[in-house]
PDB file of C-alpha atoms in Angstrom:
ATOM      1  CA  MET K  77      26.288 -57.647  25.199  1.00 35.00           C
ATOM      2  CA  GLU K  78      26.653 -54.562  23.377  1.00 37.00           C
ATOM      3  CA  THR K  79      29.112 -55.042  20.462  1.00 41.00           C
ATOM      4  CA  ARG K  80      31.821 -52.366  19.693  1.00 41.00           C
ATOM      5  CA  PRO K  81      31.733 -51.038  16.028  1.00 43.00           C
ATOM      6  CA  ASP K  82      33.750 -52.785  13.220  1.00 43.00           C
ATOM      7  CA  ARG K  83      36.950 -50.728  13.635  1.00 40.00           C
ATOM      8  CA  ARG K  84      38.206 -51.643   9.844  1.00 38.00           C
ATOM      9  CA  ALA K  85      34.670 -50.449   8.254  1.00 39.00           C
ATOM     10  CA  ARG K  86      35.869 -46.796   8.440  1.00 42.00           C
ATOM     11  CA  ILE K  87      38.407 -44.796   6.139  1.00 43.00           C
ATOM     12  CA  SER K  88      38.759 -41.515   7.030  1.00 52.00           C
ATOM     13  CA  ASP K  89      41.331 -38.483   8.045  1.00 65.00           C
ATOM     14  CA  GLU K  90      39.025 -37.873  11.291  1.00 81.00           C
ATOM     15  CA  ILE K  91      40.206 -39.284  14.727  1.00 91.00           C
ATOM     16  CA  SER K  92      37.286 -40.559  16.822  1.00 93.00           C
ATOM     17  CA  PRO K  93      37.618 -40.141  20.631  1.00 93.00           C
ATOM     18  CA  LEU K  94      39.314 -43.226  22.419  1.00 92.00           C
ATOM     19  CA  LEU K  95      37.180 -45.934  23.827  1.00 92.00           C
ATOM     20  CA  PRO K  96      38.245 -47.718  27.299  1.00 93.00           C
ATOM     21  CA  VAL K  97      39.688 -51.022  27.169  1.00 94.00           C
ATOM     22  CA  ASP K  98      37.219 -53.789  27.725  1.00 95.00           C
ATOM     23  CA  ARG K  99      39.434 -56.944  27.764  1.00 96.00           C
ATOM     24  CA  ASP K 100      36.066 -58.787  27.709  1.00 96.00           C
ATOM     25  CA  ALA K 101      34.477 -57.439  25.118  1.00 96.00           C
ATOM     26  CA  GLU K 102      37.777 -57.992  22.797  1.00 96.00           C
ATOM     27  CA  VAL K 103      37.699 -61.995  23.651  1.00 96.00           C
ATOM     28  CA  ALA K 104      33.718 -62.002  22.728  1.00 96.00           C
ATOM     29  CA  VAL K 105      34.300 -60.269  19.334  1.00 96.00           C
ATOM     30  CA  VAL K 106      36.124 -63.541  18.674  1.00 96.00           C
ATOM     31  CA  ALA K 107      33.456 -65.783  19.207  1.00 92.00           C
ATOM     32  CA  GLU K 108      30.788 -63.341  18.013  1.00 94.00           C
ATOM     33  CA  TYR K 109      32.090 -62.285  14.718  1.00 96.00           C
ATOM     34  CA  PHE K 110      35.744 -64.105  13.929  1.00 96.00           C
ATOM     35  CA  ALA K 111      33.858 -67.620  14.518  1.00 95.00           C
ATOM     36  CA  GLY K 112      30.314 -65.912  13.420  1.00 95.00           C
ATOM     37  CA  ASP K 113      29.729 -63.845  10.258  1.00 95.00           C
ATOM     38  CA  ALA K 114      33.533 -63.685   9.271  1.00 96.00           C
ATOM     39  CA  ALA K 115      33.905 -67.502   9.503  1.00 96.00           C
ATOM     40  CA  ARG K 116      30.680 -68.053   7.389  1.00 95.00           C
ATOM     41  CA  GLN K 117      32.173 -65.524   4.740  1.00 96.00           C
ATOM     42  CA  SER K 118      35.331 -66.690   4.655  1.00 96.00           C
ATOM     43  CA  ALA K 119      34.363 -70.660   4.326  1.00 95.00           C
ATOM     44  CA  GLU K 120      32.414 -69.729   1.402  1.00 94.00           C
ATOM     45  CA  ALA K 121      34.835 -68.179  -0.461  1.00 94.00           C
ATOM     46  CA  ILE K 122      37.635 -71.008   0.226  1.00 93.00           C
ATOM     47  CA  GLU K 123      35.031 -73.612  -1.132  1.00 89.00           C
ATOM     48  CA  ALA K 124      34.820 -71.726  -4.367  1.00 88.00           C
ATOM     49  CA  VAL K 125      38.589 -72.740  -4.958  1.00 89.00           C
ATOM     50  CA  ILE K 126      39.451 -75.628  -2.842  1.00 89.00           C
ATOM     51  CA  SER K 127      39.063 -78.333  -5.448  1.00 86.00           C
ATOM     52  CA  SER K 128      42.583 -77.733  -6.552  1.00 84.00           C
ATOM     53  CA  THR K 129      44.364 -77.003  -3.058  1.00 88.00           C
ATOM     54  CA  ASP K 130      46.535 -79.470  -1.301  1.00 92.00           C
ATOM     55  CA  LEU K 131      46.823 -77.062   1.968  1.00 95.00           C
ATOM     56  CA  ILE K 132      45.390 -74.335   3.740  1.00 96.00           C
ATOM     57  CA  VAL K 133      47.286 -71.873   5.469  1.00 96.00           C
ATOM     58  CA  CYS K 134      45.438 -69.491   7.754  1.00 97.00           C
ATOM     59  CA  ASP K 135      46.052 -67.421  10.981  1.00 97.00           C
ATOM     60  CA  GLU K 136      44.454 -68.520  13.962  1.00 97.00           C
ATOM     61  CA  LEU K 137      41.448 -66.488  13.774  1.00 97.00           C
ATOM     62  CA  ASP K 138      40.483 -67.623  10.267  1.00 97.00           C
ATOM     63  CA  PHE K 139      37.819 -70.411  11.477  1.00 97.00           C
ATOM     64  CA  GLY K 140      36.142 -70.445   8.222  1.00 96.00           C
ATOM     65  CA  ALA K 141      39.352 -71.713   6.665  1.00 96.00           C
ATOM     66  CA  MET K 142      39.765 -74.348   8.958  1.00 96.00           C
ATOM     67  CA  ALA K 143      36.174 -75.567   8.541  1.00 96.00           C
ATOM     68  CA  ALA K 144      36.585 -75.360   4.640  1.00 95.00           C
ATOM     69  CA  GLY K 145      39.519 -77.612   5.341  1.00 94.00           C
ATOM     70  CA  ALA K 146      37.805 -80.116   7.352  1.00 93.00           C
ATOM     71  CA  ARG K 147      34.947 -80.470   4.945  1.00 93.00           C
ATOM     72  CA  ALA K 148      37.364 -80.991   1.813  1.00 92.00           C
ATOM     73  CA  GLY K 149      39.685 -83.247   3.988  1.00 92.00           C
ATOM     74  CA  VAL K 150      42.683 -80.847   3.342  1.00 94.00           C
ATOM     75  CA  PRO K 151      45.249 -80.619   6.348  1.00 95.00           C
ATOM     76  CA  VAL K 152      45.226 -76.992   7.848  1.00 97.00           C
ATOM     77  CA  VAL K 153      48.309 -74.914   9.079  1.00 97.00           C
ATOM     78  CA  ILE K 154      47.578 -72.584  11.533  1.00 97.00           C
ATOM     79  CA  VAL K 155      49.860 -69.707  11.962  1.00 97.00           C
ATOM     80  CA  SER K 156      49.610 -68.001  15.402  1.00 97.00           C
ATOM     81  CA  VAL K 157      49.401 -63.951  15.222  1.00 97.00           C
ATOM     82  CA  ILE K 158      48.475 -63.293  18.753  1.00 97.00           C
ATOM     83  CA  ALA K 159      51.744 -63.359  21.042  1.00 98.00           C
ATOM     84  CA  SER K 160      50.239 -63.607  24.181  1.00 98.00           C
ATOM     85  CA  GLY K 161      47.714 -66.291  22.831  1.00 97.00           C
ATOM     86  CA  SER K 162      45.056 -64.817  24.876  1.00 96.00           C
ATOM     87  CA  LEU K 163      42.470 -64.012  22.377  1.00 96.00           C
ATOM     88  CA  VAL K 164      41.225 -67.617  21.054  1.00 95.00           C
ATOM     89  CA  ARG K 165      39.754 -69.154  24.002  1.00 95.00           C
ATOM     90  CA  ALA K 166      37.888 -72.974  23.965  1.00 94.00           C
ATOM     91  CA  ASP K 167      35.399 -71.845  26.482  1.00 94.00           C
ATOM     92  CA  ARG K 168      34.867 -68.645  24.448  1.00 94.00           C
ATOM     93  CA  VAL K 169      34.675 -70.405  20.899  1.00 95.00           C
ATOM     94  CA  SER K 170      33.379 -73.746  21.259  1.00 95.00           C
ATOM     95  CA  ASP K 171      29.503 -72.607  21.048  1.00 96.00           C
ATOM     96  CA  ALA K 172      30.069 -70.893  17.466  1.00 95.00           C
ATOM     97  CA  LEU K 173      32.085 -73.337  16.227  1.00 96.00           C
ATOM     98  CA  GLU K 174      29.550 -75.711  16.891  1.00 96.00           C
ATOM     99  CA  ARG K 175      27.298 -73.775  14.981  1.00 95.00           C
ATOM    100  CA  LEU K 176      29.328 -73.562  12.216  1.00 95.00           C
ATOM    101  CA  ARG K 177      29.829 -77.073  12.148  1.00 95.00           C
ATOM    102  CA  LEU K 178      26.255 -77.778  12.238  1.00 96.00           C
ATOM    103  CA  GLU K 179      25.695 -75.601   9.352  1.00 93.00           C
ATOM    104  CA  LEU K 180      28.365 -77.021   7.065  1.00 92.00           C
ATOM    105  CA  GLY K 181      27.390 -80.717   7.724  1.00 93.00           C
ATOM    106  CA  LEU K 182      30.748 -81.516   9.259  1.00 94.00           C
ATOM    107  CA  SER K 183      30.803 -84.718  11.081  1.00 92.00           C
ATOM    108  CA  GLU K 184      33.266 -83.735  13.798  1.00 93.00           C
ATOM    109  CA  PRO K 185      34.693 -80.697  15.413  1.00 94.00           C
ATOM    110  CA  ILE K 186      36.365 -78.063  13.758  1.00 95.00           C
ATOM    111  CA  ARG K 187      39.954 -78.279  14.814  1.00 93.00           C
ATOM    112  CA  TYR K 188      40.534 -74.639  15.803  1.00 94.00           C
ATOM    113  CA  GLN K 189      44.095 -75.493  16.403  1.00 95.00           C
ATOM    114  CA  GLY K 190      44.825 -77.196  12.833  1.00 95.00           C
ATOM    115  CA  ASP K 191      46.951 -79.896  11.839  1.00 96.00           C
ATOM    116  CA  LEU K 192      50.146 -77.846  12.553  1.00 97.00           C
ATOM    117  CA  PHE K 193      50.331 -74.771  14.814  1.00 98.00           C
ATOM    118  CA  VAL K 194      53.389 -72.516  14.164  1.00 98.00           C
ATOM    119  CA  VAL K 195      54.233 -69.790  16.316  1.00 98.00           C
ATOM    120  CA  PRO K 196      56.422 -67.091  15.222  1.00 97.00           C
ATOM    121  CA  PHE K 197      56.764 -65.970  18.666  1.00 97.00           C
ATOM    122  CA  THR K 198      59.260 -67.348  21.706  1.00 97.00           C
ATOM    123  CA  PRO K 199      57.616 -69.692  24.211  1.00 97.00           C
ATOM    124  CA  THR K 200      58.079 -66.968  26.893  1.00 97.00           C
ATOM    125  CA  MET K 201      56.000 -64.342  25.168  1.00 98.00           C
ATOM    126  CA  ARG K 202      53.055 -66.437  25.465  1.00 97.00           C
ATOM    127  CA  ALA K 203      50.431 -66.081  28.338  1.00 97.00           C
ATOM    128  CA  PRO K 204      50.944 -69.272  30.638  1.00 96.00           C
ATOM    129  CA  ASP K 205      47.341 -69.465  30.989  1.00 95.00           C
ATOM    130  CA  PHE K 206      46.890 -69.963  27.391  1.00 96.00           C
ATOM    131  CA  PRO K 207      49.790 -72.364  26.084  1.00 95.00           C
ATOM    132  CA  ALA K 208      50.354 -73.166  22.549  1.00 96.00           C
ATOM    133  CA  PRO K 209      48.913 -76.768  21.819  1.00 96.00           C
ATOM    134  CA  ASP K 210      51.140 -79.879  21.792  1.00 95.00           C
ATOM    135  CA  HIS K 211      51.324 -80.030  18.480  1.00 95.00           C
ATOM    136  CA  ALA K 212      52.846 -76.268  17.997  1.00 97.00           C
ATOM    137  CA  VAL K 213      55.723 -75.913  16.183  1.00 97.00           C
ATOM    138  CA  TRP K 214      57.956 -72.433  17.079  1.00 97.00           C
ATOM    139  CA  MET K 215      59.586 -70.640  14.001  1.00 96.00           C
ATOM    140  CA  ARG K 216      62.147 -67.682  14.258  1.00 95.00           C
ATOM    141  CA  PRO K 217      60.323 -64.668  12.445  1.00 91.00           C
ATOM    142  CA  ASP K 218      63.094 -63.016  11.181  1.00 83.00           C
ATOM    143  CA  ARG K 219      66.663 -62.793  11.350  1.00 76.00           C
ATOM    144  CA  GLY K 220      66.625 -59.142  12.385  1.00 75.00           C
ATOM    145  CA  LEU K 221      69.471 -56.390  11.943  1.00 74.00           C
ATOM    146  CA  LYS K 222      71.562 -55.402  14.017  1.00 80.00           C
ATOM    147  CA  PRO K 223      70.498 -53.033  16.580  1.00 82.00           C
ATOM    148  CA  ASP K 224      71.495 -49.315  17.336  1.00 78.00           C
ATOM    149  CA  PRO K 225      70.520 -48.203  20.730  1.00 74.00           C
ATOM    150  CA  ASN K 226      71.453 -44.480  19.918  1.00 77.00           C
ATOM    151  CA  GLY K 227      68.945 -44.517  17.110  1.00 81.00           C
ATOM    152  CA  SER K 228      65.539 -42.715  16.609  1.00 92.00           C
ATOM    153  CA  ILE K 229      62.487 -42.610  18.479  1.00 96.00           C
ATOM    154  CA  VAL K 230      59.798 -44.149  16.334  1.00 97.00           C
ATOM    155  CA  ALA K 231      56.091 -44.135  17.078  1.00 98.00           C
ATOM    156  CA  THR K 232      52.675 -45.550  15.376  1.00 97.00           C
ATOM    157  CA  LEU K 233      49.712 -46.788  16.306  1.00 96.00           C
ATOM    158  CA  GLY K 234      48.958 -49.005  13.639  1.00 92.00           C
ATOM    159  CA  THR K 235      46.480 -48.715  10.571  1.00 88.00           C
ATOM    160  CA  GLU K 236      43.280 -49.722  12.248  1.00 89.00           C
ATOM    161  CA  PHE K 237      43.298 -48.105  15.860  1.00 92.00           C
ATOM    162  CA  ASN K 238      45.086 -45.162  14.442  1.00 93.00           C
ATOM    163  CA  THR K 239      42.038 -43.236  13.386  1.00 92.00           C
ATOM    164  CA  GLU K 240      40.167 -44.262  17.285  1.00 93.00           C
ATOM    165  CA  SER K 241      42.753 -42.763  18.965  1.00 94.00           C
ATOM    166  CA  GLY K 242      41.405 -39.367  20.355  1.00 94.00           C
ATOM    167  CA  ASP K 243      44.103 -36.955  20.920  1.00 96.00           C
ATOM    168  CA  LEU K 244      46.952 -39.517  21.763  1.00 97.00           C
ATOM    169  CA  PHE K 245      48.969 -38.508  18.424  1.00 97.00           C
ATOM    170  CA  ASP K 246      48.802 -35.008  19.706  1.00 97.00           C
ATOM    171  CA  ARG K 247      50.018 -35.762  23.325  1.00 98.00           C
ATOM    172  CA  ILE K 248      52.785 -37.944  21.828  1.00 98.00           C
ATOM    173  CA  LEU K 249      54.089 -35.274  19.404  1.00 98.00           C
ATOM    174  CA  ASP K 250      53.518 -32.531  21.906  1.00 97.00           C
ATOM    175  CA  ALA K 251      56.538 -35.166  24.230  1.00 98.00           C
ATOM    176  CA  LEU K 252      58.491 -35.815  21.222  1.00 98.00           C
ATOM    177  CA  ALA K 253      58.717 -32.005  20.546  1.00 97.00           C
ATOM    178  CA  GLU K 254      60.751 -31.679  23.540  1.00 96.00           C
ATOM    179  CA  VAL K 255      62.886 -34.819  23.028  1.00 95.00           C
ATOM    180  CA  ASP K 256      66.654 -34.588  21.876  1.00 93.00           C
ATOM    181  CA  ALA K 257      66.708 -37.416  19.642  1.00 94.00           C
ATOM    182  CA  PRO K 258      65.352 -37.740  16.126  1.00 95.00           C
ATOM    183  CA  CYS K 259      61.823 -38.753  16.300  1.00 97.00           C
ATOM    184  CA  VAL K 260      59.567 -40.584  13.690  1.00 97.00           C
ATOM    185  CA  VAL K 261      55.889 -40.522  13.840  1.00 97.00           C
ATOM    186  CA  ALA K 262      53.923 -42.816  11.392  1.00 96.00           C
ATOM    187  CA  VAL K 263      50.031 -42.052  11.493  1.00 96.00           C
ATOM    188  CA  GLY K 264      48.837 -44.460   8.945  1.00 93.00           C
ATOM    189  CA  ARG K 265      46.708 -44.105   5.550  1.00 91.00           C
ATOM    190  CA  ASP K 266      43.897 -42.457   6.671  1.00 91.00           C
ATOM    191  CA  LEU K 267      45.348 -39.579   8.504  1.00 94.00           C
ATOM    192  CA  ASP K 268      46.817 -36.589   6.920  1.00 94.00           C
ATOM    193  CA  PRO K 269      50.304 -35.714   8.527  1.00 95.00           C
ATOM    194  CA  ALA K 270      49.422 -32.221   8.169  1.00 94.00           C
ATOM    195  CA  ARG K 271      46.271 -32.471  10.110  1.00 93.00           C
ATOM    196  CA  PHE K 272      48.655 -32.406  13.272  1.00 95.00           C
ATOM    197  CA  GLY K 273      50.404 -28.910  12.448  1.00 95.00           C
ATOM    198  CA  PRO K 274      54.073 -27.840  12.118  1.00 95.00           C
ATOM    199  CA  GLN K 275      56.697 -29.897  13.753  1.00 96.00           C
ATOM    200  CA  PRO K 276      60.190 -29.348  15.262  1.00 97.00           C
ATOM    201  CA  SER K 277      63.219 -30.064  12.826  1.00 96.00           C
ATOM    202  CA  HIS K 278      63.881 -33.232  14.953  1.00 97.00           C
ATOM    203  CA  VAL K 279      60.424 -34.900  14.593  1.00 97.00           C
ATOM    204  CA  ARG K 280      59.034 -35.840  11.040  1.00 96.00           C
ATOM    205  CA  VAL K 281      55.545 -37.273  10.787  1.00 97.00           C
ATOM    206  CA  GLU K 282      54.376 -39.571   8.128  1.00 96.00           C
ATOM    207  CA  GLN K 283      51.944 -41.881   6.767  1.00 95.00           C
ATOM    208  CA  TYR K 284      53.828 -44.675   6.019  1.00 92.00           C
ATOM    209  CA  VAL K 285      57.493 -45.501   6.954  1.00 92.00           C
ATOM    210  CA  ASP K 286      59.757 -48.363   6.784  1.00 91.00           C
ATOM    211  CA  LEU K 287      59.196 -50.189  10.208  1.00 90.00           C
ATOM    212  CA  ASP K 288      61.667 -52.830   9.534  1.00 88.00           C
ATOM    213  CA  ALA K 289      64.443 -50.580   8.516  1.00 88.00           C
ATOM    214  CA  LEU K 290      63.990 -47.942  11.313  1.00 90.00           C
ATOM    215  CA  VAL K 291      62.910 -50.236  14.165  1.00 90.00           C
ATOM    216  CA  PRO K 292      66.398 -51.796  14.438  1.00 88.00           C
ATOM    217  CA  ARG K 293      67.990 -48.200  14.967  1.00 88.00           C
ATOM    218  CA  ALA K 294      65.307 -47.169  17.310  1.00 93.00           C
ATOM    219  CA  SER K 295      66.273 -46.152  20.941  1.00 94.00           C
ATOM    220  CA  VAL K 296      62.331 -46.520  22.149  1.00 97.00           C
ATOM    221  CA  VAL K 297      59.405 -47.492  20.406  1.00 97.00           C
ATOM    222  CA  LEU K 298      55.803 -46.213  21.358  1.00 98.00           C
ATOM    223  CA  HIS K 299      52.987 -48.237  19.564  1.00 98.00           C
ATOM    224  CA  HIS K 300      49.358 -49.465  20.580  1.00 97.00           C
ATOM    225  CA  GLY K 301      50.486 -53.151  21.585  1.00 97.00           C
ATOM    226  CA  GLY K 302      49.998 -55.343  18.420  1.00 96.00           C
ATOM    227  CA  SER K 303      51.573 -58.546  18.658  1.00 97.00           C
ATOM    228  CA  GLY K 304      53.658 -57.496  15.254  1.00 94.00           C
ATOM    229  CA  LEU K 305      55.167 -54.504  16.952  1.00 95.00           C
ATOM    230  CA  PHE K 306      55.962 -55.990  19.921  1.00 97.00           C
ATOM    231  CA  MET K 307      57.569 -58.890  18.130  1.00 96.00           C
ATOM    232  CA  ARG K 308      59.432 -55.847  15.665  1.00 94.00           C
ATOM    233  CA  SER K 309      60.587 -53.613  18.692  1.00 95.00           C
ATOM    234  CA  VAL K 310      62.159 -57.106  20.470  1.00 96.00           C
ATOM    235  CA  LEU K 311      64.238 -57.899  17.288  1.00 94.00           C
ATOM    236  CA  GLY K 312      65.193 -54.179  17.031  1.00 93.00           C
ATOM    237  CA  GLY K 313      66.193 -54.558  20.354  1.00 93.00           C
ATOM    238  CA  ALA K 314      64.325 -51.380  21.526  1.00 94.00           C
ATOM    239  CA  PRO K 315      62.545 -50.830  24.869  1.00 97.00           C
ATOM    240  CA  GLN K 316      58.749 -50.378  24.270  1.00 98.00           C
ATOM    241  CA  ILE K 317      55.807 -47.960  25.471  1.00 98.00           C
ATOM    242  CA  LEU K 318      52.613 -49.458  24.978  1.00 98.00           C
ATOM    243  CA  PHE K 319      49.253 -47.352  24.658  1.00 98.00           C
ATOM    244  CA  PRO K 320      46.789 -50.274  24.556  1.00 97.00           C
ATOM    245  CA  MET K 321      43.427 -49.510  23.139  1.00 96.00           C
ATOM    246  CA  GLY K 322      41.768 -52.709  22.171  1.00 95.00           C
ATOM    247  CA  ALA K 323      41.969 -55.986  20.232  1.00 95.00           C
ATOM    248  CA  ASP K 324      45.106 -58.266  21.381  1.00 96.00           C
ATOM    249  CA  GLN K 325      46.659 -55.281  22.944  1.00 97.00           C
ATOM    250  CA  PRO K 326      46.175 -55.279  26.477  1.00 98.00           C
ATOM    251  CA  PHE K 327      47.187 -58.683  26.764  1.00 98.00           C
ATOM    252  CA  THR K 328      50.218 -57.797  24.668  1.00 98.00           C
ATOM    253  CA  ALA K 329      51.025 -55.226  27.535  1.00 98.00           C
ATOM    254  CA  ASP K 330      50.763 -57.576  30.315  1.00 98.00           C
ATOM    255  CA  ARG K 331      53.406 -59.640  28.589  1.00 98.00           C
ATOM    256  CA  VAL K 332      55.774 -56.564  27.878  1.00 98.00           C
ATOM    257  CA  GLN K 333      55.378 -55.626  31.727  1.00 97.00           C
ATOM    258  CA  HIS K 334      56.001 -59.075  32.942  1.00 98.00           C
ATOM    259  CA  LEU K 335      58.992 -59.842  30.911  1.00 98.00           C
ATOM    260  CA  GLY K 336      60.322 -56.265  31.686  1.00 98.00           C
ATOM    261  CA  VAL K 337      61.270 -54.988  27.934  1.00 98.00           C
ATOM    262  CA  GLY K 338      59.256 -51.879  27.947  1.00 98.00           C
ATOM    263  CA  CYS K 339      56.120 -49.983  29.886  1.00 97.00           C
ATOM    264  CA  VAL K 340      52.454 -49.211  29.522  1.00 98.00           C
ATOM    265  CA  LEU K 341      50.687 -46.278  29.659  1.00 98.00           C
ATOM    266  CA  ASP K 342      47.093 -45.676  30.094  1.00 97.00           C
ATOM    267  CA  SER K 343      45.973 -44.450  26.231  1.00 97.00           C
ATOM    268  CA  GLN K 344      43.326 -42.332  27.661  1.00 95.00           C
ATOM    269  CA  THR K 345      44.979 -40.364  30.298  1.00 96.00           C
ATOM    270  CA  ALA K 346      48.805 -40.513  29.612  1.00 97.00           C
ATOM    271  CA  ASP K 347      49.818 -36.620  29.202  1.00 97.00           C
ATOM    272  CA  SER K 348      52.939 -35.451  27.291  1.00 97.00           C
ATOM    273  CA  THR K 349      54.547 -34.718  30.534  1.00 98.00           C
ATOM    274  CA  VAL K 350      54.339 -38.358  31.459  1.00 98.00           C
ATOM    275  CA  ILE K 351      55.216 -39.740  27.921  1.00 98.00           C
ATOM    276  CA  ARG K 352      58.521 -37.699  27.474  1.00 98.00           C
ATOM    277  CA  GLU K 353      59.637 -38.490  31.412  1.00 98.00           C
ATOM    278  CA  ARG K 354      59.180 -42.567  30.069  1.00 98.00           C
ATOM    279  CA  VAL K 355      60.732 -41.811  27.020  1.00 97.00           C
ATOM    280  CA  ALA K 356      63.806 -40.319  28.467  1.00 96.00           C
ATOM    281  CA  ALA K 357      63.699 -43.428  31.425  1.00 97.00           C
ATOM    282  CA  LEU K 358      63.611 -46.005  28.785  1.00 96.00           C
ATOM    283  CA  ARG K 359      66.559 -44.718  26.426  1.00 94.00           C
ATOM    284  CA  ASP K 360      68.755 -44.588  29.980  1.00 93.00           C
ATOM    285  CA  ASP K 361      67.728 -47.924  31.305  1.00 95.00           C
ATOM    286  CA  ALA K 362      70.755 -49.945  30.561  1.00 94.00           C
ATOM    287  CA  LYS K 363      68.826 -52.971  32.466  1.00 96.00           C
ATOM    288  CA  MET K 364      65.950 -52.748  30.351  1.00 96.00           C
ATOM    289  CA  ARG K 365      67.784 -53.020  27.242  1.00 94.00           C
ATOM    290  CA  ASP K 366      69.470 -55.777  28.667  1.00 96.00           C
ATOM    291  CA  ARG K 367      66.683 -57.854  29.074  1.00 98.00           C
ATOM    292  CA  VAL K 368      65.580 -56.821  25.415  1.00 96.00           C
ATOM    293  CA  THR K 369      68.582 -58.102  24.066  1.00 95.00           C
ATOM    294  CA  ALA K 370      68.262 -61.492  26.243  1.00 97.00           C
ATOM    295  CA  LEU K 371      64.559 -61.537  24.669  1.00 97.00           C
ATOM    296  CA  ARG K 372      66.076 -60.782  21.114  1.00 95.00           C
ATOM    297  CA  THR K 373      68.641 -63.590  21.617  1.00 95.00           C
ATOM    298  CA  GLU K 374      65.784 -66.183  22.712  1.00 96.00           C
ATOM    299  CA  THR K 375      63.789 -65.162  19.444  1.00 96.00           C
ATOM    300  CA  LEU K 376      66.660 -65.591  17.046  1.00 95.00           C
ATOM    301  CA  ALA K 377      67.557 -68.737  18.444  1.00 96.00           C
ATOM    302  CA  LEU K 378      64.292 -70.354  17.438  1.00 96.00           C
ATOM    303  CA  PRO K 379      64.214 -72.749  14.590  1.00 95.00           C
ATOM    304  CA  ASP K 380      64.547 -71.297  10.958  1.00 93.00           C
ATOM    305  CA  PRO K 381      61.778 -71.097   8.820  1.00 94.00           C
ATOM    306  CA  ALA K 382      62.767 -73.784   6.353  1.00 94.00           C
ATOM    307  CA  ALA K 383      62.623 -76.400   9.265  1.00 94.00           C
ATOM    308  CA  VAL K 384      58.827 -75.544   9.555  1.00 95.00           C
ATOM    309  CA  VAL K 385      58.401 -75.788   5.868  1.00 95.00           C
ATOM    310  CA  ARG K 386      59.679 -78.969   6.059  1.00 95.00           C
ATOM    311  CA  LYS K 387      57.227 -80.050   8.702  1.00 95.00           C
ATOM    312  CA  VAL K 388      54.565 -78.472   6.469  1.00 95.00           C
ATOM    313  CA  GLU K 389      55.503 -80.582   3.155  1.00 95.00           C
ATOM    314  CA  ALA K 390      55.713 -83.493   5.367  1.00 94.00           C
ATOM    315  CA  LEU K 391      51.737 -82.944   6.417  1.00 93.00           C
ATOM    316  CA  VAL K 392      50.918 -82.801   3.018  1.00 92.00           C
ATOM    317  CA  THR K 393      52.378 -85.777   1.733  1.00 91.00           C
ATOM    318  CA  SER K 394      50.938 -87.832   4.588  1.00 89.00           C
ATOM    319  CA  ALA K 395      47.492 -86.205   3.468  1.00 81.00           C
ATOM    320  CA  ARG K 396      47.824 -87.281  -0.260  1.00 77.00           C
TER     321      ARG K 396
END
C-alpha cells in the first residue's frame, strides 16, 4: 500500500492540492506509523526518564509510551483523543504491537488500552462498532461557556490539514463574504492571512484566534472534522459544518451526521454557493440547535475531572 506523506513534516505558506479521503489508508497509518516507527521513538525517549516515574499518561496513539510502561512495570493511563473511537482497531494494530513487543523483549502483549482508559467524550459520540473498553471512565472535558446562538460564524481547518486544503479556504471565504453576520476564519501559523486578499468588513482572517472564547458565541462552526473541534462546537452549542480531509475526520463526520448536530460537505467539490446555503440553513435550524443543546447537556453531565483524578491516584497507590 502506498503511504501518504507525513502531514506534519512541512511548514510552508503554500497550500497543496486536496487529496481524496481514503478511510482505509488513515486506519493503516495507525498500524504502520504510530504502532511502528513512532512507537519505537517514543519508547526510547520515555525509557530514558522512566526510572523516576510512577505513572504514564498518554493518548491512545502513543503505543511506545504504553510499551515503555509495560517494560518498567509502571501503570499507564490512556486518554482517548478520537471521539468516534474508529482509528485504533485491534485487528489492524495487533501484528505491529507484537513486533514491538518482541523488539523490546516484553513477556506479555502490550496493553494498548492501558490500565485506565479515560474518555473525554460522551458515549453517544463513539461509534457503536468501536466501543470503549470495560475499564473506561468517562470525563467531562470542560464546563463550557454559555452559548450565544446569534454570535459569529467561525471557520478553521486546524493546524495540520490547513496546508493541504487546496482552495477550500477560498471557497469558504467566498461563501462567508455574502453572509449577513460577523465571520472569523483561522488559517493557522503556516499561512499568511494576506495571501487570501482583501475581505469584506464583516469577515476577519487570522492565523490564530481564541476558539475557546469564540465558539461558545458562534452561530455555526465550519471545520475539518477533528475530534477537538467536534467537542468544542458541542460545548459551544453550535451546529457544525464539516469538511473531512483525513485522519479521524471522516469518522467524526459520521457521528455528526448520525447525531444530527451538523452536516458534512465534500471538501473537494462543495462550492461557495453550497457552503453559503448550508450556513444559512443551519443558522435557521432550531431543531438542530436543540439536538446540539441536548448533546451539550449530556456532555456536561459526565463525571467531573476530579473524580477521574481520584481513580488515577488509586491506580498509582495500588501499583506501589
